[in-house]
Amino acid sequence: MKVLLVEDDTIIADAILKTIARTEFSVDHVATLSEASTAIKTSEIEIIILDLGLPDGDGLQFLKKLREEGNHSPIIILTARDRPKDRVLGVDRGADDCLAKPFDMSELIARMRAIKRRSAGRASNSIIYHRLKLMPDHQASFVDDIPVSLPISQFRLLQYLLEEQGRVKTKQQIIDTLYCWDKNVEENTIEVYISQLRKSLWAI
Ligand code: CA
């Protein structure tokens, strides 16, 4: 899977490149948005890791433009911990995930692998688990082939749990992956979401 790293800080970029080199991903590195544009147009990029403060512009604007142009490559944004608003804006503008600097390299790789699994799930158009079927492209869910209407918060949670089935996840991991832009989500919020999800699914 080809990754494009857009990061102008050479120390951070080097650390990320060294880490990715030890994984199944291959990576190209650029330090400006104009180089990123060229790389995206000229090669098949499957994940973009995007720093927000770049010498020739704002990563958030770049992200917005990419989505407007119809580019749906998964994007992980790298935000500064003292700028929590960037996370909200990043997700509003179509980022798939966000990591606040400084972060653990193992966390970045875990997020990339999660995106890879999600992409594989999306490619097959539906996720089936016992009596449940999910069609992420259409945000449609079924129990025994009967449609169940789920609010987006429950749908995303269910999709995540199905994509990660067989892997034990802590509440904090769920929050970090699904709700990292939302400071109001705490561990007990996840319990509430899970209980709502159970009610929605088994009400029929
Ligand atoms: Ca920067």
Tab-separated table of C-alpha atoms and ligand atoms in Angstrom:
chain	number	residue	atom	x	y	z
A	1	MET	CA	0.000	0.000	0.000
A	2	LYS	CA	1.476	3.315	-1.093
A	3	VAL	CA	1.593	6.132	1.441
A	4	LEU	CA	2.345	9.803	0.832
A	5	LEU	CA	3.835	11.684	3.754
A	6	VAL	CA	3.416	15.470	3.551
A	7	GLU	CA	5.556	16.902	6.343
A	8	ASP	CA	8.074	19.763	6.348
A	9	ASP	CA	9.633	19.060	9.748
A	10	THR	CA	12.656	16.952	8.856
A	11	ILE	CA	13.039	15.358	12.289
A	12	ILE	CA	9.423	14.196	12.384
A	13	ALA	CA	9.525	13.157	8.731
A	14	ASP	CA	12.694	11.091	9.231
A	15	ALA	CA	11.224	9.314	12.226
A	16	ILE	CA	8.030	8.503	10.309
A	17	LEU	CA	9.945	7.329	7.224
A	18	LYS	CA	12.183	5.052	9.276
A	19	THR	CA	9.202	3.547	11.048
A	20	ILE	CA	7.194	2.976	7.854
A	21	ALA	CA	10.228	1.394	6.191
A	22	ARG	CA	9.962	-1.463	8.695
A	23	THR	CA	6.327	-2.184	7.778
A	24	GLU	CA	4.402	-3.537	4.784
A	25	PHE	CA	3.739	0.026	3.544
A	26	SER	CA	5.837	1.883	1.029
A	27	VAL	CA	6.161	5.628	1.363
A	28	ASP	CA	6.949	8.761	-0.617
A	29	HIS	CA	7.838	11.927	1.218
A	30	VAL	CA	7.241	15.535	0.190
A	31	ALA	CA	7.618	18.716	2.240
A	32	THR	CA	5.240	21.097	0.451
A	33	LEU	CA	1.649	21.129	-0.764
A	34	SER	CA	2.643	21.779	-4.366
A	35	GLU	CA	4.843	18.658	-4.367
A	36	ALA	CA	1.976	16.769	-2.711
A	37	SER	CA	-0.401	17.838	-5.522
A	38	THR	CA	2.022	16.548	-8.130
A	39	ALA	CA	2.583	13.258	-6.284
A	40	ILE	CA	-1.169	12.681	-5.933
A	41	LYS	CA	-1.744	13.360	-9.626
A	42	THR	CA	1.122	11.217	-10.851
A	43	SER	CA	1.059	8.130	-8.681
A	44	GLU	CA	-1.422	5.829	-7.070
A	45	ILE	CA	-1.517	7.006	-3.450
A	46	GLU	CA	-3.609	4.956	-1.047
A	47	ILE	CA	-3.072	6.797	2.247
A	48	ILE	CA	-2.022	10.432	2.761
A	49	ILE	CA	-0.412	11.520	6.035
A	50	LEU	CA	-0.828	15.276	6.079
A	51	ASP	CA	0.818	17.814	8.339
A	52	LEU	CA	-1.281	20.976	8.598
A	53	GLY	CA	1.355	23.715	8.798
A	54	LEU	CA	3.306	23.606	5.550
A	55	PRO	CA	5.576	26.231	3.983
A	56	ASP	CA	3.337	26.891	0.985
A	57	GLY	CA	-0.040	26.770	2.653
A	58	ASP	CA	-2.545	25.328	5.037
A	59	GLY	CA	-3.085	21.557	5.085
A	60	LEU	CA	-6.758	22.035	5.972
A	61	GLN	CA	-7.399	24.091	2.824
A	62	PHE	CA	-5.542	21.478	0.817
A	63	LEU	CA	-7.684	18.723	2.311
A	64	LYS	CA	-10.882	20.612	1.532
A	65	LYS	CA	-9.781	21.164	-2.062
A	66	LEU	CA	-8.841	17.501	-2.546
A	67	ARG	CA	-12.277	16.373	-1.408
A	68	GLU	CA	-13.984	18.988	-3.598
A	69	GLU	CA	-12.020	17.628	-6.535
A	70	GLY	CA	-13.379	14.161	-5.776
A	71	ASN	CA	-10.232	12.636	-4.280
A	72	HIS	CA	-11.323	10.140	-1.629
A	73	SER	CA	-7.906	8.786	-0.575
A	74	PRO	CA	-7.854	8.128	3.161
A	75	ILE	CA	-6.121	11.010	4.953
A	76	ILE	CA	-4.582	11.042	8.419
A	77	ILE	CA	-3.910	14.584	9.580
A	78	LEU	CA	-1.132	15.455	12.025
A	79	THR	CA	-2.266	18.213	14.338
A	80	ALA	CA	-0.559	20.195	17.055
A	81	ARG	CA	-1.809	19.254	20.505
A	82	ASP	CA	-2.359	22.900	21.401
A	83	ARG	CA	-4.703	23.404	18.442
A	84	PRO	CA	-7.641	21.053	19.145
A	85	LYS	CA	-9.857	23.050	16.767
A	86	ASP	CA	-7.774	21.758	13.851
A	87	ARG	CA	-9.054	18.271	14.554
A	88	VAL	CA	-12.680	19.343	14.336
A	89	LEU	CA	-12.027	21.253	11.128
A	90	GLY	CA	-9.960	18.392	9.715
A	91	VAL	CA	-12.733	15.889	10.151
A	92	ASP	CA	-15.333	18.366	8.847
A	93	ARG	CA	-13.257	18.691	5.745
A	94	GLY	CA	-12.967	14.988	5.180
A	95	ALA	CA	-9.969	13.657	7.121
A	96	ASP	CA	-10.337	9.981	8.042
A	97	ASP	CA	-8.241	10.136	11.159
A	98	CYS	CA	-6.096	12.534	13.135
A	99	LEU	CA	-3.098	12.271	15.408
A	100	ALA	CA	-1.925	14.986	17.769
A	101	LYS	CA	1.815	15.628	17.896
A	102	PRO	CA	3.803	14.246	19.571
A	103	PHE	CA	2.474	10.756	18.915
A	104	ASP	CA	3.796	7.238	19.214
A	105	MET	CA	5.042	5.839	15.916
A	106	SER	CA	3.334	2.544	16.754
A	107	GLU	CA	0.065	4.466	17.022
A	108	LEU	CA	0.516	5.905	13.535
A	109	ILE	CA	1.141	2.443	12.087
A	110	ALA	CA	-1.888	1.064	13.944
A	111	ARG	CA	-4.049	3.816	12.404
A	112	MET	CA	-2.647	3.094	8.936
A	113	ARG	CA	-3.438	-0.611	9.329
A	114	ALA	CA	-6.961	0.223	10.469
A	115	ILE	CA	-7.432	2.339	7.340
A	116	LYS	CA	-6.099	-0.514	5.236
A	117	ARG	CA	-8.630	-2.895	6.770
A	118	ARG	CA	-11.426	-0.379	6.304
A	119	SER	CA	-10.458	0.083	2.641
A	120	ALA	CA	-10.588	-3.681	2.170
A	121	GLY	CA	-14.031	-3.741	3.812
A	122	ARG	CA	-15.258	-0.928	1.595
A	123	ALA	CA	-13.934	-2.638	-1.517
A	124	SER	CA	-16.180	-5.599	-0.897
A	125	ASN	CA	-19.156	-3.198	-0.415
A	126	SER	CA	-20.597	-5.082	2.528
A	127	ILE	CA	-19.519	-6.497	5.860
A	128	ILE	CA	-21.380	-9.576	7.044
A	129	TYR	CA	-21.258	-10.934	10.577
A	130	HIS	CA	-23.757	-13.604	11.583
A	131	ARG	CA	-27.200	-11.964	11.252
A	132	LEU	CA	-25.769	-8.511	10.600
A	133	LYS	CA	-24.968	-6.928	7.274
A	134	LEU	CA	-23.485	-3.473	6.776
A	135	MET	CA	-23.095	-1.568	3.527
A	136	PRO	CA	-20.726	1.269	4.433
A	137	ASP	CA	-21.056	3.023	1.050
A	138	HIS	CA	-24.774	3.468	1.584
A	139	GLN	CA	-24.684	3.716	5.350
A	140	ALA	CA	-27.207	0.860	5.359
A	141	SER	CA	-27.489	-1.846	7.995
A	142	PHE	CA	-29.572	-5.020	8.120
A	143	VAL	CA	-30.431	-7.683	10.681
A	144	ASP	CA	-31.632	-10.896	8.990
A	145	ASP	CA	-31.887	-8.811	5.787
A	146	ILE	CA	-34.365	-6.431	7.419
A	147	PRO	CA	-33.154	-2.809	7.136
A	148	VAL	CA	-32.325	-1.124	10.450
A	149	SER	CA	-31.968	2.626	10.518
A	150	LEU	CA	-29.025	3.702	12.683
A	151	PRO	CA	-27.878	7.222	13.529
A	152	ILE	CA	-24.415	7.984	12.167
A	153	SER	CA	-22.748	7.743	15.600
A	154	GLN	CA	-24.062	4.187	16.044
A	155	PHE	CA	-23.407	3.201	12.446
A	156	ARG	CA	-19.756	4.256	12.593
A	157	LEU	CA	-19.271	2.451	15.870
A	158	LEU	CA	-20.827	-0.747	14.504
A	159	GLN	CA	-18.760	-0.511	11.317
A	160	TYR	CA	-15.599	-0.087	13.370
A	161	LEU	CA	-16.417	-3.060	15.624
A	162	LEU	CA	-17.186	-5.286	12.639
A	163	GLU	CA	-14.051	-4.255	10.782
A	164	GLU	CA	-11.987	-4.902	13.875
A	165	GLN	CA	-13.773	-8.139	14.808
A	166	GLY	CA	-11.561	-10.604	16.621
A	167	ARG	CA	-9.401	-7.783	17.992
A	168	VAL	CA	-9.933	-6.568	21.527
A	169	LYS	CA	-10.326	-2.777	21.640
A	170	THR	CA	-10.291	-0.559	24.682
A	171	LYS	CA	-12.818	2.227	25.004
A	172	GLN	CA	-9.960	4.691	24.658
A	173	GLN	CA	-8.905	3.110	21.336
A	174	ILE	CA	-12.479	3.420	20.075
A	175	ILE	CA	-12.583	7.077	21.120
A	176	ASP	CA	-9.204	7.802	19.535
A	177	THR	CA	-10.194	6.247	16.244
A	178	LEU	CA	-13.787	7.322	15.889
A	179	TYR	CA	-14.200	10.434	17.936
A	180	CYS	CA	-10.746	11.936	18.317
A	181	TRP	CA	-11.951	15.335	17.164
A	182	ASP	CA	-14.722	15.444	19.743
A	183	LYS	CA	-13.535	16.389	23.198
A	184	ASN	CA	-16.936	15.599	24.724
A	185	VAL	CA	-16.649	11.866	24.124
A	186	GLU	CA	-15.475	10.084	27.243
A	187	GLU	CA	-15.228	6.423	28.140
A	188	ASN	CA	-18.747	6.286	29.564
A	189	THR	CA	-20.094	7.894	26.373
A	190	ILE	CA	-18.898	4.784	24.545
A	191	GLU	CA	-20.868	2.616	26.985
A	192	VAL	CA	-23.952	4.682	26.219
A	193	TYR	CA	-23.386	4.363	22.444
A	194	ILE	CA	-22.911	0.597	22.748
A	195	SER	CA	-26.092	0.200	24.746
A	196	GLN	CA	-28.025	2.362	22.230
A	197	LEU	CA	-26.587	0.283	19.428
A	198	ARG	CA	-27.705	-2.963	21.092
A	199	LYS	CA	-31.230	-1.556	21.501
A	200	SER	CA	-31.392	-0.402	17.876
A	201	LEU	CA	-30.167	-3.719	16.510
A	202	TRP	CA	-32.187	-6.093	18.586
A	203	ALA	CA	-35.393	-4.080	18.686
A	204	ILE	CA	-36.636	-5.792	15.558
B	1	CA	CA	4.829	21.719	9.729
